[in-house]
mmCIF file of C-alpha atoms and ligand atoms in Angstrom:
data_model
loop_
_atom_site.group_PDB
_atom_site.id
_atom_site.type_symbol
_atom_site.label_atom_id
_atom_site.label_comp_id
_atom_site.label_asym_id
_atom_site.label_seq_id
_atom_site.Cartn_x
_atom_site.Cartn_y
_atom_site.Cartn_z
ATOM 1 C CA MET A 1 0.000 0.000 0.000
ATOM 2 C CA SER A 2 1.417 3.413 -0.926
ATOM 3 C CA LEU A 3 1.737 6.215 1.641
ATOM 4 C CA GLY A 4 -1.142 8.061 -0.086
ATOM 5 C CA GLU A 5 -3.375 4.982 0.164
ATOM 6 C CA GLU A 6 -2.415 4.502 3.814
ATOM 7 C CA VAL A 7 -3.310 8.134 4.620
ATOM 8 C CA ALA A 8 -6.640 7.811 2.738
ATOM 9 C CA ASP A 9 -7.341 4.559 4.609
ATOM 10 C CA LEU A 10 -6.536 6.176 7.960
ATOM 11 C CA VAL A 11 -8.778 9.178 7.240
ATOM 12 C CA GLY A 12 -11.560 6.786 6.223
ATOM 13 C CA GLN A 13 -11.192 4.811 9.469
ATOM 14 C CA ILE A 14 -11.292 7.992 11.594
ATOM 15 C CA ARG A 15 -14.354 9.190 9.692
ATOM 16 C CA ARG A 16 -16.166 5.872 10.232
ATOM 17 C CA GLN A 17 -15.253 5.923 13.934
ATOM 18 C CA LEU A 18 -16.621 9.448 14.360
ATOM 19 C CA ILE A 19 -19.827 8.588 12.482
ATOM 20 C CA ASN A 20 -20.301 5.522 14.710
ATOM 21 C CA SER A 21 -19.789 7.714 17.785
ATOM 22 C CA GLN A 22 -22.397 10.193 16.494
ATOM 23 C CA GLU A 23 -24.879 7.386 15.891
ATOM 24 C CA ILE A 24 -24.731 6.281 19.530
ATOM 25 C CA GLY A 25 -25.085 9.845 20.739
ATOM 26 C CA LEU A 26 -21.412 10.634 21.364
ATOM 27 C CA ASP A 27 -21.170 13.792 19.300
ATOM 28 C CA ALA A 28 -17.662 15.059 19.990
ATOM 29 C CA PRO A 29 -18.098 18.696 21.136
ATOM 30 C CA PHE A 30 -14.711 19.793 19.742
ATOM 31 C CA LEU A 31 -15.615 19.253 16.078
ATOM 32 C CA SER A 32 -15.657 22.343 13.858
ATOM 33 C CA SER A 33 -18.584 22.968 11.515
ATOM 34 C CA ASN A 34 -16.321 22.057 8.539
ATOM 35 C CA THR A 35 -15.537 18.703 10.119
ATOM 36 C CA ARG A 36 -19.230 18.107 10.866
ATOM 37 C CA ASN A 37 -20.017 18.844 7.192
ATOM 38 C CA TYR A 38 -17.262 16.491 6.098
ATOM 39 C CA LEU A 39 -18.681 13.764 8.329
ATOM 40 C CA ARG A 40 -22.102 14.284 6.801
ATOM 41 C CA THR A 41 -21.092 14.464 3.143
ATOM 42 C CA GLY A 42 -17.634 12.889 2.803
ATOM 43 C CA PRO A 43 -14.816 14.504 0.802
ATOM 44 C CA GLN A 44 -15.895 17.112 -1.772
ATOM 45 C CA MET A 45 -13.317 17.318 -4.554
ATOM 46 C CA ASP A 46 -14.574 20.259 -6.646
ATOM 47 C CA VAL A 47 -10.999 21.418 -7.101
ATOM 48 C CA ALA A 48 -8.204 18.996 -7.965
ATOM 49 C CA PRO A 49 -5.807 18.579 -5.028
ATOM 50 C CA SER A 50 -2.569 20.523 -5.402
ATOM 51 C CA GLY A 51 0.808 18.885 -5.981
ATOM 52 C CA GLU A 52 1.480 19.411 -2.257
ATOM 53 C CA ASP A 53 -1.144 16.710 -1.590
ATOM 54 C CA PHE A 54 0.653 13.963 -3.508
ATOM 55 C CA TYR A 55 1.644 11.052 -1.250
ATOM 56 C CA GLY A 56 2.353 8.383 -3.884
ATOM 57 C CA SER A 57 5.578 6.498 -4.278
ATOM 58 C CA SER A 58 6.272 6.326 -8.018
ATOM 59 C CA LEU A 59 6.616 8.621 -11.023
ATOM 60 C CA LYS A 60 3.726 6.766 -12.672
ATOM 61 C CA GLU A 61 1.468 7.515 -9.697
ATOM 62 C CA LEU A 62 2.582 11.148 -9.851
ATOM 63 C CA GLU A 63 1.835 11.354 -13.587
ATOM 64 C CA ASP A 64 -1.633 9.908 -12.920
ATOM 65 C CA PHE A 65 -2.072 12.450 -10.106
ATOM 66 C CA VAL A 66 -1.175 15.315 -12.482
ATOM 67 C CA GLY A 67 -3.762 13.830 -14.856
ATOM 68 C CA ASN A 68 -5.302 16.187 -17.382
ATOM 69 C CA CYS A 69 -4.252 19.074 -15.154
ATOM 70 C CA ASP A 70 -6.083 22.394 -15.297
ATOM 71 C CA ARG A 71 -4.715 23.776 -12.049
ATOM 72 C CA CYS A 72 -3.260 26.863 -13.791
ATOM 73 C CA LYS A 73 -4.082 28.917 -16.868
ATOM 74 C CA LEU A 74 -1.392 27.269 -19.015
ATOM 75 C CA SER A 75 -3.806 24.362 -19.431
ATOM 76 C CA LYS A 76 -5.987 26.462 -21.751
ATOM 77 C CA GLU A 77 -3.739 26.473 -24.829
ATOM 78 C CA ARG A 78 -1.448 23.499 -24.379
ATOM 79 C CA LYS A 79 -1.807 20.438 -26.573
ATOM 80 C CA ASN A 80 -0.042 17.996 -24.270
ATOM 81 C CA ILE A 81 1.293 17.992 -20.735
ATOM 82 C CA VAL A 82 5.049 17.426 -20.867
ATOM 83 C CA PHE A 83 5.535 15.513 -17.637
ATOM 84 C CA GLY A 84 9.229 14.652 -18.099
ATOM 85 C CA GLU A 85 11.081 11.500 -19.012
ATOM 86 C CA GLY A 86 13.926 9.324 -17.855
ATOM 87 C CA PRO A 87 14.684 6.585 -15.356
ATOM 88 C CA SER A 88 13.307 6.847 -11.826
ATOM 89 C CA ASP A 89 16.803 6.218 -10.447
ATOM 90 C CA ALA A 90 18.621 8.787 -12.607
ATOM 91 C CA ARG A 91 21.784 10.205 -11.032
ATOM 92 C CA LEU A 92 21.365 13.472 -12.913
ATOM 93 C CA VAL A 93 18.206 15.513 -13.534
ATOM 94 C CA PHE A 94 18.095 18.373 -16.056
ATOM 95 C CA VAL A 95 15.425 21.001 -15.371
ATOM 96 C CA GLY A 96 14.506 23.381 -18.176
ATOM 97 C CA GLU A 97 12.037 26.245 -18.237
ATOM 98 C CA ALA A 98 8.914 25.100 -20.087
ATOM 99 C CA PRO A 99 7.900 23.052 -23.117
ATOM 100 C CA GLY A 100 8.200 24.810 -26.473
ATOM 101 C CA MET A 101 6.074 24.283 -29.581
ATOM 102 C CA GLU A 102 7.648 20.966 -30.608
ATOM 103 C CA GLU A 103 7.587 19.613 -27.060
ATOM 104 C CA ASP A 104 3.922 20.623 -26.735
ATOM 105 C CA VAL A 105 3.071 18.624 -29.860
ATOM 106 C CA ALA A 106 5.230 15.614 -28.945
ATOM 107 C CA GLY A 107 4.393 15.595 -25.210
ATOM 108 C CA ARG A 108 8.116 15.065 -24.562
ATOM 109 C CA PRO A 109 10.764 17.454 -23.179
ATOM 110 C CA PHE A 110 13.625 18.883 -25.222
ATOM 111 C CA VAL A 111 12.858 17.399 -28.639
ATOM 112 C CA GLY A 112 13.488 20.523 -30.769
ATOM 113 C CA ARG A 113 16.768 22.116 -31.813
ATOM 114 C CA ALA A 114 17.692 23.027 -28.253
ATOM 115 C CA GLY A 115 16.848 19.467 -27.246
ATOM 116 C CA ARG A 116 19.189 18.031 -29.855
ATOM 117 C CA LEU A 117 21.934 20.268 -28.502
ATOM 118 C CA LEU A 118 21.186 19.063 -24.964
ATOM 119 C CA THR A 119 21.367 15.447 -26.178
ATOM 120 C CA GLY A 120 24.813 16.257 -27.638
ATOM 121 C CA ILE A 121 25.964 17.763 -24.338
ATOM 122 C CA ILE A 122 24.767 14.674 -22.443
ATOM 123 C CA LYS A 123 26.662 12.456 -24.886
ATOM 124 C CA ALA A 124 29.814 14.565 -24.523
ATOM 125 C CA MET A 125 29.556 13.949 -20.765
ATOM 126 C CA GLY A 126 29.801 10.210 -21.396
ATOM 127 C CA LEU A 127 26.103 9.592 -20.696
ATOM 128 C CA THR A 128 23.097 8.773 -22.845
ATOM 129 C CA ARG A 129 19.785 10.592 -22.844
ATOM 130 C CA GLU A 130 18.161 7.408 -21.518
ATOM 131 C CA GLU A 131 20.359 7.571 -18.390
ATOM 132 C CA VAL A 132 19.276 11.051 -17.246
ATOM 133 C CA TYR A 133 15.919 12.528 -16.288
ATOM 134 C CA ILE A 134 14.736 15.595 -18.216
ATOM 135 C CA CYS A 135 11.855 17.852 -17.205
ATOM 136 C CA ASN A 136 10.809 21.496 -16.869
ATOM 137 C CA ILE A 137 9.701 23.976 -14.224
ATOM 138 C CA VAL A 138 6.183 24.076 -15.728
ATOM 139 C CA LYS A 139 4.689 21.160 -17.617
ATOM 140 C CA CYS A 140 2.593 23.082 -20.140
ATOM 141 C CA ARG A 141 3.690 25.412 -22.911
ATOM 142 C CA PRO A 142 3.279 29.137 -22.194
ATOM 143 C CA PRO A 143 1.552 30.817 -25.158
ATOM 144 C CA GLY A 144 3.997 32.382 -27.619
ATOM 145 C CA ASN A 145 6.885 30.821 -25.659
ATOM 146 C CA ARG A 146 6.694 33.627 -23.073
ATOM 147 C CA ASP A 147 8.270 33.085 -19.639
ATOM 148 C CA PRO A 148 6.017 31.192 -17.239
ATOM 149 C CA GLU A 149 4.342 33.634 -14.853
ATOM 150 C CA ARG A 150 4.802 33.551 -11.091
ATOM 151 C CA ASP A 151 1.377 32.006 -10.325
ATOM 152 C CA GLU A 152 1.974 29.303 -12.941
ATOM 153 C CA VAL A 153 5.368 28.403 -11.464
ATOM 154 C CA VAL A 154 3.961 28.378 -7.917
ATOM 155 C CA THR A 155 1.102 26.072 -8.966
ATOM 156 C CA CYS A 156 3.237 23.650 -10.975
ATOM 157 C CA LEU A 157 6.395 23.556 -8.837
ATOM 158 C CA PRO A 158 5.047 20.999 -6.297
ATOM 159 C CA PHE A 159 4.913 18.450 -9.127
ATOM 160 C CA LEU A 160 8.604 19.008 -9.874
ATOM 161 C CA LYS A 161 9.415 18.804 -6.161
ATOM 162 C CA ALA A 162 7.584 15.477 -6.024
ATOM 163 C CA GLN A 163 9.514 14.243 -9.083
ATOM 164 C CA ILE A 164 12.846 15.218 -7.536
ATOM 165 C CA SER A 165 11.871 13.688 -4.183
ATOM 166 C CA LEU A 166 10.994 10.384 -5.863
ATOM 167 C CA ILE A 167 14.131 10.251 -8.033
ATOM 168 C CA ARG A 168 16.564 11.614 -5.405
ATOM 169 C CA PRO A 169 19.290 12.261 -8.014
ATOM 170 C CA GLU A 170 22.840 13.067 -6.994
ATOM 171 C CA ILE A 171 22.786 16.284 -9.032
ATOM 172 C CA ILE A 172 20.260 18.667 -10.558
ATOM 173 C CA CYS A 173 21.317 20.810 -13.504
ATOM 174 C CA ALA A 174 19.155 23.939 -13.882
ATOM 175 C CA LEU A 175 19.091 25.065 -17.505
ATOM 176 C CA GLY A 176 18.751 28.837 -17.709
ATOM 177 C CA ARG A 177 17.441 31.749 -15.711
ATOM 178 C CA VAL A 178 13.862 30.620 -14.994
ATOM 179 C CA PRO A 179 14.775 27.264 -13.386
ATOM 180 C CA ALA A 180 17.613 28.893 -11.422
ATOM 181 C CA GLN A 181 15.310 31.654 -10.156
ATOM 182 C CA SER A 182 12.606 29.114 -9.295
ATOM 183 C CA LEU A 183 14.864 26.589 -7.551
ATOM 184 C CA VAL A 184 17.648 28.733 -6.070
ATOM 185 C CA ASP A 185 16.832 32.409 -5.647
ATOM 186 C CA LYS A 186 14.413 34.792 -7.336
ATOM 187 C CA ASP A 187 17.269 37.282 -7.776
ATOM 188 C CA PHE A 188 19.511 34.736 -9.477
ATOM 189 C CA ARG A 189 21.336 36.171 -12.515
ATOM 190 C CA ILE A 190 22.453 33.473 -14.876
ATOM 191 C CA THR A 191 25.368 35.409 -16.392
ATOM 192 C CA ARG A 192 26.686 36.296 -12.925
ATOM 193 C CA ASP A 193 25.769 33.234 -10.844
ATOM 194 C CA ARG A 194 26.007 30.181 -13.135
ATOM 195 C CA GLY A 195 28.730 27.627 -12.602
ATOM 196 C CA GLN A 196 28.486 27.726 -8.765
ATOM 197 C CA TRP A 197 27.068 24.892 -6.671
ATOM 198 C CA HIS A 198 23.722 25.481 -4.958
ATOM 199 C CA HIS A 199 21.201 23.136 -3.338
ATOM 200 C CA PHE A 200 17.554 22.283 -3.900
ATOM 201 C CA LEU A 201 15.768 19.865 -1.544
ATOM 202 C CA GLY A 202 19.207 19.021 -0.165
ATOM 203 C CA ILE A 203 20.512 17.966 -3.589
ATOM 204 C CA ALA A 204 23.518 19.621 -5.263
ATOM 205 C CA LEU A 205 22.379 21.911 -8.072
ATOM 206 C CA MET A 206 24.486 23.352 -10.893
ATOM 207 C CA PRO A 207 22.959 26.218 -12.892
ATOM 208 C CA THR A 208 24.117 26.792 -16.446
ATOM 209 C CA TYR A 209 22.902 28.369 -19.675
ATOM 210 C CA HIS A 210 19.858 26.946 -21.461
ATOM 211 C CA PRO A 211 20.707 25.153 -24.731
ATOM 212 C CA ALA A 212 18.429 27.626 -26.573
ATOM 213 C CA TYR A 213 20.776 30.398 -25.386
ATOM 214 C CA LEU A 214 23.701 28.456 -26.855
ATOM 215 C CA LEU A 215 21.942 28.376 -30.229
ATOM 216 C CA ARG A 216 21.898 32.179 -30.161
ATOM 217 C CA TYR A 217 25.292 32.644 -28.488
ATOM 218 C CA PRO A 218 27.523 29.652 -29.389
ATOM 219 C CA GLN A 219 30.470 31.393 -27.713
ATOM 220 C CA ALA A 220 28.873 30.451 -24.344
ATOM 221 C CA LYS A 221 29.403 26.735 -25.071
ATOM 222 C CA ARG A 222 32.800 26.845 -23.389
ATOM 223 C CA GLN A 223 31.246 28.045 -20.108
ATOM 224 C CA VAL A 224 28.556 25.376 -20.274
ATOM 225 C CA TRP A 225 31.216 22.734 -20.829
ATOM 226 C CA GLU A 226 33.097 24.013 -17.756
ATOM 227 C CA ASP A 227 29.866 23.638 -15.740
ATOM 228 C CA MET A 228 29.297 20.143 -17.129
ATOM 229 C CA GLN A 229 32.835 19.158 -16.159
ATOM 230 C CA LYS A 230 32.035 20.114 -12.554
ATOM 231 C CA ILE A 231 29.007 17.807 -12.699
ATOM 232 C CA MET A 232 31.083 15.043 -14.290
ATOM 233 C CA LYS A 233 33.648 15.343 -11.531
ATOM 234 C CA GLU A 234 30.956 14.969 -8.858
ATOM 235 C CA LEU A 235 29.463 11.973 -10.681
ATOM 236 C CA ARG A 236 32.974 10.557 -11.209
ATOM 237 C CA LEU A 237 32.457 10.445 -14.980
ATOM 238 C CA LYS A 238 35.487 10.412 -17.232
ATOM 239 C CA ASP A 239 35.593 12.815 -20.165
ATOM 240 C CA PRO A 240 35.114 10.380 -23.102
ATOM 241 C CA ARG A 241 37.284 12.618 -25.266
ATOM 242 C CA GLU A 242 40.311 12.021 -23.011
ATOM 243 C CA SER A 243 40.309 8.264 -23.780
ATOM 244 C CA ARG A 244 40.248 8.801 -27.576
ATOM 245 C CA ASP A 245 43.711 7.945 -28.906
HETATM 246 S S1 SF4 B 1 1.606 24.061 -16.028
HETATM 247 FE FE1 SF4 B 1 1.492 22.549 -14.366
HETATM 248 S S2 SF4 B 1 -0.076 23.343 -12.952
HETATM 249 FE FE2 SF4 B 1 -0.334 24.409 -14.926
HETATM 250 S S3 SF4 B 1 -1.862 23.207 -16.025
HETATM 251 FE FE3 SF4 B 1 0.170 22.447 -16.656
HETATM 252 S S4 SF4 B 1 0.602 20.719 -15.287
HETATM 253 FE FE4 SF4 B 1 -1.082 21.897 -14.368
#
């Protein structure tokens, strides 16, 4: 039984016990009117529970919990929720900003040009895309590829926290300003603060430039590679290019 099921079972048992007590005239005087209503009607789920209320134990359960989410306004124009992909025991998690047009259509993260560049970076690190977990701060595409707004990030972030808590990677790599500001500090400046270790949920976090930025400014590739080498060192990965003779 998952933790969520255990909690639901426990709440159900307490509710039955209180109803039984009421039926034999033992109406507990300390109950609030909300609790009395709950006892009478049971749970009323007009609004989907927030990501903070997820108690499951697997990424699949979390994806089912997210469901056809309409908890924020990004649900209105998206085609697909881009939940994230990768193994549940990944050592490294990449967190981008938000799905773009191609990701929205495919329902998968980082499948466009920037995604192909990210795949190349992962390969250069001596890893494969299948070995890392890739996701975004928000799971639905902001219209016109604008930045996700504060309320959208606040609503969606608990899902990412649940993902990270389930995977417990050794390292998180935040790709670009929005993930760094969401996970580290709202005043984070990517040009000033990238390349330094931070922490999120007790896990080491390395912020670097987003691959889309590298498409516009290829000269920043050297800095990204320096940041990736720090991650490789922590993961004890050898630079595959060093063994090429
Ligand atoms: S961005 Fe997140 S919170 Fe908003 S609708 Fe999509 S999944 Fe739900």
